[in-house]
PDB file of C-alpha atoms in Angstrom:
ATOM      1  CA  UNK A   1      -9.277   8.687 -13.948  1.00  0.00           C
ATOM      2  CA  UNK A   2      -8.843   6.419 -11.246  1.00  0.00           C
ATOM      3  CA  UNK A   3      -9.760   8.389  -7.715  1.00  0.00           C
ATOM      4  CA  UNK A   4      -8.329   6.279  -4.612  1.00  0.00           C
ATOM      5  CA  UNK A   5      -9.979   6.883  -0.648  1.00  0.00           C
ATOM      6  CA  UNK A   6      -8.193   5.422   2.617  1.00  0.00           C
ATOM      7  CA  UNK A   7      -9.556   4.588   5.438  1.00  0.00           C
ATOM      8  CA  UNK A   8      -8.788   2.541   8.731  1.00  0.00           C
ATOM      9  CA  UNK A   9      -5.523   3.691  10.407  1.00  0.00           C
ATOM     10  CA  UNK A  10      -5.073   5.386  13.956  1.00  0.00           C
ATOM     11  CA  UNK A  11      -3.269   4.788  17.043  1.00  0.00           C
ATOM     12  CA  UNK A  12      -2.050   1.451  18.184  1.00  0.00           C
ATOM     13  CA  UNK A  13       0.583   0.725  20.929  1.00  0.00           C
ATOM     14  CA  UNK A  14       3.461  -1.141  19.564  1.00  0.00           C
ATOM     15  CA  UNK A  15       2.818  -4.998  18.900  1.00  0.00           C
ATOM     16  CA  UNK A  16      -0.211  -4.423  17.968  1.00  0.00           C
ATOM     17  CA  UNK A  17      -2.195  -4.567  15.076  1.00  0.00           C
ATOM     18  CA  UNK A  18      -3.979  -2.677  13.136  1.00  0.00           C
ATOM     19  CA  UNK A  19      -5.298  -2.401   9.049  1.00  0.00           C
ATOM     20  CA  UNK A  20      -5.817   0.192   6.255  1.00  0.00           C
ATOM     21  CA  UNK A  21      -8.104   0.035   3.637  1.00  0.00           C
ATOM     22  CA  UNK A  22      -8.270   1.563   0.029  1.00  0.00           C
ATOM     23  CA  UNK A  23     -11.655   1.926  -1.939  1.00  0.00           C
ATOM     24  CA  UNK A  24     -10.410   2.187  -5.498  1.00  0.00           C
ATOM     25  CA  UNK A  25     -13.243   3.965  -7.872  1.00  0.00           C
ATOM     26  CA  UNK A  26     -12.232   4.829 -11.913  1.00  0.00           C
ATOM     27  CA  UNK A  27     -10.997   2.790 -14.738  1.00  0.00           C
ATOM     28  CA  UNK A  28      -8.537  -0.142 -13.317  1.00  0.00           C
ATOM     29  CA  UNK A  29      -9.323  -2.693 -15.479  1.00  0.00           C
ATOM     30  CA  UNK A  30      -6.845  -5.448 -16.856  1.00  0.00           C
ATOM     31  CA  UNK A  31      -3.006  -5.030 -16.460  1.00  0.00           C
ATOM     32  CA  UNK A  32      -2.784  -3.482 -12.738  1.00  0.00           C
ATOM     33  CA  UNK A  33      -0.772  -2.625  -9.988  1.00  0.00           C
ATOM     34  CA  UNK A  34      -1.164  -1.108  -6.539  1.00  0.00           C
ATOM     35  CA  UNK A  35      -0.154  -0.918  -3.195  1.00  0.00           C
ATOM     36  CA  UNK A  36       1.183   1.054  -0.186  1.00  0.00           C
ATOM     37  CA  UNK A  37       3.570   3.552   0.734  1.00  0.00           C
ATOM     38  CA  UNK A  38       3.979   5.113   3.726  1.00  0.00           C
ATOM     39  CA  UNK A  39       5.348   8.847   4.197  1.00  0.00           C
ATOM     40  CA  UNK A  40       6.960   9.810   7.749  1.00  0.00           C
ATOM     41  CA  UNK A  41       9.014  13.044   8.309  1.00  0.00           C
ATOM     42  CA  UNK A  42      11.276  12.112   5.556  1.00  0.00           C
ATOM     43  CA  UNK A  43      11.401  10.634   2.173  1.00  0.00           C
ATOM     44  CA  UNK A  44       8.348   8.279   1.156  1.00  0.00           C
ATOM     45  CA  UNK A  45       8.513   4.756   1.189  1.00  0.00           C
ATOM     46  CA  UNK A  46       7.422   2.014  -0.275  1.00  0.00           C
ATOM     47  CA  UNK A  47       6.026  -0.479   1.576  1.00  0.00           C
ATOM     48  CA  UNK A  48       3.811  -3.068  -0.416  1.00  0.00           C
ATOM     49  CA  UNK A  49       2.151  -4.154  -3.489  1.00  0.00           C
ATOM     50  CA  UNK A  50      -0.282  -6.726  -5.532  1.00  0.00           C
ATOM     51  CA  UNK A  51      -0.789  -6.932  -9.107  1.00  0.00           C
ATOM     52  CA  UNK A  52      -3.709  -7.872 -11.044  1.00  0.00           C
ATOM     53  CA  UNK A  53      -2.584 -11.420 -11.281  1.00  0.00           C
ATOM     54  CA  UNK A  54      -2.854 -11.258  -7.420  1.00  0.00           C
ATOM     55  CA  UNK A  55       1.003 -11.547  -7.025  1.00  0.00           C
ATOM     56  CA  UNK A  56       2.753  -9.751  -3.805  1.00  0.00           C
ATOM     57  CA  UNK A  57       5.492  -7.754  -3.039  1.00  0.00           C
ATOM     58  CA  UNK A  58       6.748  -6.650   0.202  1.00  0.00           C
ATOM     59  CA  UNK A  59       9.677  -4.405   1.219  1.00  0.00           C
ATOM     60  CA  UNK A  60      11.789  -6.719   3.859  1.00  0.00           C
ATOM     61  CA  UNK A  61      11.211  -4.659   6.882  1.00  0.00           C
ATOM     62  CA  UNK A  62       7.393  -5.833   6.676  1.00  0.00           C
ATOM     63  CA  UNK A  63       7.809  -9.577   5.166  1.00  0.00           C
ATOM     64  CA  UNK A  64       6.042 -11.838   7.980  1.00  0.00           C
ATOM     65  CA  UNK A  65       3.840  -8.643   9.736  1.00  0.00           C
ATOM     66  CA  UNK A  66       1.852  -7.156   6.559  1.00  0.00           C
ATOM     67  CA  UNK A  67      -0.397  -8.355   4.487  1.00  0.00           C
ATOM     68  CA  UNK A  68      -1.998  -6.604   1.685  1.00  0.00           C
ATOM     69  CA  UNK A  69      -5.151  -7.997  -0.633  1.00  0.00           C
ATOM     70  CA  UNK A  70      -7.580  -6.783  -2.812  1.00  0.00           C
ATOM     71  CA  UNK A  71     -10.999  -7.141  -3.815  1.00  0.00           C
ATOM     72  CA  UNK A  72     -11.724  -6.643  -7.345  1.00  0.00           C
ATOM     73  CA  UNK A  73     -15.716  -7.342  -6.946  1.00  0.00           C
ATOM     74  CA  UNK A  74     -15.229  -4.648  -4.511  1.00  0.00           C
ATOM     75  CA  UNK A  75     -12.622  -2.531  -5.737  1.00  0.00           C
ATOM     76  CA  UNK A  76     -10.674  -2.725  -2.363  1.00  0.00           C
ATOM     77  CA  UNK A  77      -7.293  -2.534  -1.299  1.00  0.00           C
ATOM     78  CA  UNK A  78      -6.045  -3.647   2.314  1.00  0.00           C
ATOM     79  CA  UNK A  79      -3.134  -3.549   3.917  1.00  0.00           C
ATOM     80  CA  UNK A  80      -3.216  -5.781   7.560  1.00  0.00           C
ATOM     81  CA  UNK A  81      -0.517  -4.639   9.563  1.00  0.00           C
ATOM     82  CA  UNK A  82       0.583  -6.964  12.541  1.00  0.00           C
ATOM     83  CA  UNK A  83       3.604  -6.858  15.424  1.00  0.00           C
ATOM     84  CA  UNK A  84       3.419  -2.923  14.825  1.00  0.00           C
ATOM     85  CA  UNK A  85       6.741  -1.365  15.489  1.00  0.00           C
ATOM     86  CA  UNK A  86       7.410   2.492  16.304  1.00  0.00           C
ATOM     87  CA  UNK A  87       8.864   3.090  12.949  1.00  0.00           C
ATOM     88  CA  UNK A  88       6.327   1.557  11.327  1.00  0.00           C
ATOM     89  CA  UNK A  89       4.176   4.728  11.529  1.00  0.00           C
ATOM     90  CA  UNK A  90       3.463   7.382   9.666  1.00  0.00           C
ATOM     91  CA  UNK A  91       0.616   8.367   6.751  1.00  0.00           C
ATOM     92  CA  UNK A  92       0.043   5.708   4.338  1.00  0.00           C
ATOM     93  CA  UNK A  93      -1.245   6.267   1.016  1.00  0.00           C
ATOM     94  CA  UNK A  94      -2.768   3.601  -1.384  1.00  0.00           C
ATOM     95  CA  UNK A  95      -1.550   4.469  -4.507  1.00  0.00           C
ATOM     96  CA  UNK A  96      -1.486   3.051  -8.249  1.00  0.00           C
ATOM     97  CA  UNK A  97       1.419   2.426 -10.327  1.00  0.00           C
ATOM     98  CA  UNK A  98       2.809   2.262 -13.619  1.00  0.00           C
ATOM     99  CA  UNK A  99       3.010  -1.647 -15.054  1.00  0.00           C
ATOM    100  CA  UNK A 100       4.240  -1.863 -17.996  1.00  0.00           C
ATOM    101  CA  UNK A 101       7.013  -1.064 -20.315  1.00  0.00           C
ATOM    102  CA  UNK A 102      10.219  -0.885 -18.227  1.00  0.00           C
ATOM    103  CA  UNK A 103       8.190  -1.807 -15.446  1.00  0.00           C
ATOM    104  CA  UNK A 104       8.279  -5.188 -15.646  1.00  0.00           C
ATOM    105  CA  UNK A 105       7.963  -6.298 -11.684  1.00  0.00           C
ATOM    106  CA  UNK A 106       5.133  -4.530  -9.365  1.00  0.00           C
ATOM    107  CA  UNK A 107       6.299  -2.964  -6.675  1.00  0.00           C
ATOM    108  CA  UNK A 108       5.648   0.037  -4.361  1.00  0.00           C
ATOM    109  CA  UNK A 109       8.795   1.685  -5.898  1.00  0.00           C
ATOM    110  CA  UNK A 110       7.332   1.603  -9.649  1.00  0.00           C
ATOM    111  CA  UNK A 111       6.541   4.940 -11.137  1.00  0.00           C
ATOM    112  CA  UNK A 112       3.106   6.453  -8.897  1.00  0.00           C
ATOM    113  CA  UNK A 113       0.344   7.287 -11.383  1.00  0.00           C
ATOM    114  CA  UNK A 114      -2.241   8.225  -8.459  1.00  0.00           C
ATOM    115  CA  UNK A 115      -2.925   8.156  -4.831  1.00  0.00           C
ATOM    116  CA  UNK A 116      -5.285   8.702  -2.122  1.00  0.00           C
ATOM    117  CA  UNK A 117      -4.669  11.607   0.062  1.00  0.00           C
ATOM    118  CA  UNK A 118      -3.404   9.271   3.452  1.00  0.00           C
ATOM    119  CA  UNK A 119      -4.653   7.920   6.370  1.00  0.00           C
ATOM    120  CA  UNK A 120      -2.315   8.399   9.567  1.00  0.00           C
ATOM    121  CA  UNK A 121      -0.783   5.316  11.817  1.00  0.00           C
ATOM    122  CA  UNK A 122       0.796   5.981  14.664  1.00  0.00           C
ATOM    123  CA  UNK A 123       2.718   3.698  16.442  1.00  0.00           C
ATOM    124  CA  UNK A 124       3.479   4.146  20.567  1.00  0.00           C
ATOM    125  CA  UNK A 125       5.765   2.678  22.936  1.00  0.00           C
TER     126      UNK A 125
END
Protein backbone atom coordinates (compact mmCIF):
# COMPACT_ATOMS: atom_id res chain seq x y z
CA UNK A 1 0.00 0.00 0.00
CA UNK A 2 1.60 2.98 -1.10
CA UNK A 3 0.83 5.98 1.65
CA UNK A 4 1.70 9.54 0.00
CA UNK A 5 2.47 12.96 2.55
CA UNK A 6 2.62 16.68 1.08
CA UNK A 7 4.26 19.22 2.24
CA UNK A 8 5.51 22.82 1.17
CA UNK A 9 2.63 25.01 -0.14
CA UNK A 10 1.20 28.35 1.43
CA UNK A 11 0.67 31.80 0.45
CA UNK A 12 2.52 33.55 -2.27
CA UNK A 13 1.53 36.86 -4.03
CA UNK A 14 1.07 36.36 -7.66
CA UNK A 15 4.42 36.02 -9.76
CA UNK A 16 5.86 34.41 -7.37
CA UNK A 17 7.10 31.20 -6.68
CA UNK A 18 6.68 28.72 -4.63
CA UNK A 19 7.11 24.44 -4.45
CA UNK A 20 5.31 21.32 -3.10
CA UNK A 21 6.76 18.31 -2.12
CA UNK A 22 5.52 14.60 -1.90
CA UNK A 23 7.30 11.93 0.37
CA UNK A 24 6.13 8.71 -1.23
CA UNK A 25 6.45 5.60 1.42
CA UNK A 26 4.95 1.79 0.26
CA UNK A 27 5.60 -0.45 -2.61
CA UNK A 28 6.36 1.79 -5.94
CA UNK A 29 8.72 -0.18 -7.47
CA UNK A 30 9.20 -0.67 -11.36
CA UNK A 31 6.46 0.48 -13.85
CA UNK A 32 5.30 3.96 -12.16
CA UNK A 33 3.50 6.96 -12.46
CA UNK A 34 2.74 10.05 -10.40
CA UNK A 35 2.11 13.48 -10.24
CA UNK A 36 -0.11 16.46 -9.28
CA UNK A 37 -3.51 17.57 -9.27
CA UNK A 38 -4.83 20.38 -7.88
CA UNK A 39 -8.55 20.70 -6.44
CA UNK A 40 -10.15 24.38 -6.19
CA UNK A 41 -13.92 24.98 -5.56
CA UNK A 42 -14.77 22.90 -8.47
CA UNK A 43 -13.88 19.82 -10.29
CA UNK A 44 -10.17 18.45 -9.75
CA UNK A 45 -7.56 18.93 -12.07
CA UNK A 46 -4.82 17.59 -13.33
CA UNK A 47 -1.93 19.38 -13.42
CA UNK A 48 1.38 17.27 -13.87
CA UNK A 49 3.13 14.06 -14.05
CA UNK A 50 6.56 11.86 -14.34
CA UNK A 51 6.87 8.31 -14.94
CA UNK A 52 9.35 5.91 -13.83
CA UNK A 53 11.36 6.33 -16.94
CA UNK A 54 11.59 10.00 -15.72
CA UNK A 55 9.38 11.24 -18.67
CA UNK A 56 7.04 14.53 -18.08
CA UNK A 57 3.80 15.62 -18.68
CA UNK A 58 2.30 18.91 -18.15
CA UNK A 59 -1.24 20.26 -18.67
CA UNK A 60 -0.68 23.54 -21.06
CA UNK A 61 -1.75 26.11 -18.63
CA UNK A 62 1.57 25.23 -16.58
CA UNK A 63 4.12 24.29 -19.59
CA UNK A 64 7.12 26.90 -19.03
CA UNK A 65 6.14 27.77 -14.98
CA UNK A 66 6.11 24.09 -13.33
CA UNK A 67 8.36 21.74 -12.90
CA UNK A 68 7.90 18.48 -11.28
CA UNK A 69 10.87 15.72 -10.36
CA UNK A 70 11.37 12.95 -8.32
CA UNK A 71 13.77 11.29 -6.24
CA UNK A 72 13.68 7.66 -6.23
CA UNK A 73 16.78 7.27 -3.61
CA UNK A 74 14.51 9.43 -1.71
CA UNK A 75 11.16 8.55 -2.60
CA UNK A 76 10.23 12.26 -3.37
CA UNK A 77 7.99 13.99 -5.51
CA UNK A 78 8.22 17.89 -6.27
CA UNK A 79 6.37 20.05 -7.99
CA UNK A 80 8.32 23.83 -8.47
CA UNK A 81 5.82 26.21 -9.28
CA UNK A 82 7.05 29.61 -10.84
CA UNK A 83 5.19 33.03 -12.33
CA UNK A 84 2.25 31.96 -9.87
CA UNK A 85 -1.03 33.13 -11.20
CA UNK A 86 -4.39 33.62 -9.09
CA UNK A 87 -5.94 30.60 -10.59
CA UNK A 88 -3.22 28.67 -10.05
CA UNK A 89 -4.29 28.04 -6.42
CA UNK A 90 -5.97 25.77 -4.67
CA UNK A 91 -5.05 22.23 -2.63
CA UNK A 92 -2.76 20.07 -4.44
CA UNK A 93 -2.53 16.51 -3.93
CA UNK A 94 0.38 14.16 -5.04
CA UNK A 95 -1.21 11.29 -6.14
CA UNK A 96 -0.34 7.84 -7.96
CA UNK A 97 -1.80 6.51 -11.00
CA UNK A 98 -2.72 3.63 -12.92
CA UNK A 99 0.09 2.73 -15.86
CA UNK A 100 -0.66 0.17 -17.60
CA UNK A 101 -3.15 -1.59 -19.71
CA UNK A 102 -5.23 1.10 -21.48
CA UNK A 103 -3.09 3.47 -19.90
CA UNK A 104 -0.56 3.69 -22.13
CA UNK A 105 0.69 7.59 -21.65
CA UNK A 106 1.24 9.04 -17.89
CA UNK A 107 -0.58 11.72 -17.14
CA UNK A 108 -2.37 13.48 -14.22
CA UNK A 109 -5.71 12.46 -15.89
CA UNK A 110 -4.90 8.52 -15.74
CA UNK A 111 -7.04 6.53 -13.42
CA UNK A 112 -5.91 7.79 -9.39
CA UNK A 113 -4.92 4.70 -7.41
CA UNK A 114 -3.86 6.88 -4.21
CA UNK A 115 -3.19 10.26 -2.88
CA UNK A 116 -1.98 12.32 -0.15
CA UNK A 117 -4.51 14.24 1.74
CA UNK A 118 -3.35 18.06 0.14
CA UNK A 119 -1.38 20.79 0.91
CA UNK A 120 -3.08 24.33 0.23
CA UNK A 121 -1.57 27.20 -2.30
CA UNK A 122 -2.95 30.22 -2.38
CA UNK A 123 -2.33 32.61 -4.82
CA UNK A 124 -2.96 36.73 -4.12
CA UNK A 125 -3.17 39.68 -6.18
Amino acid sequence: QVQLVESGGGSVQAGGSLRVSCTISGDIDGRHCMGWFRQGGGEPVGVASISDDGSTYYVDSVKGRFTIAQDNAKNTMTLQMNSLKIEDSGTYYCATFTYGGRWTRCTPYNKLDARGQGTLVTVSS
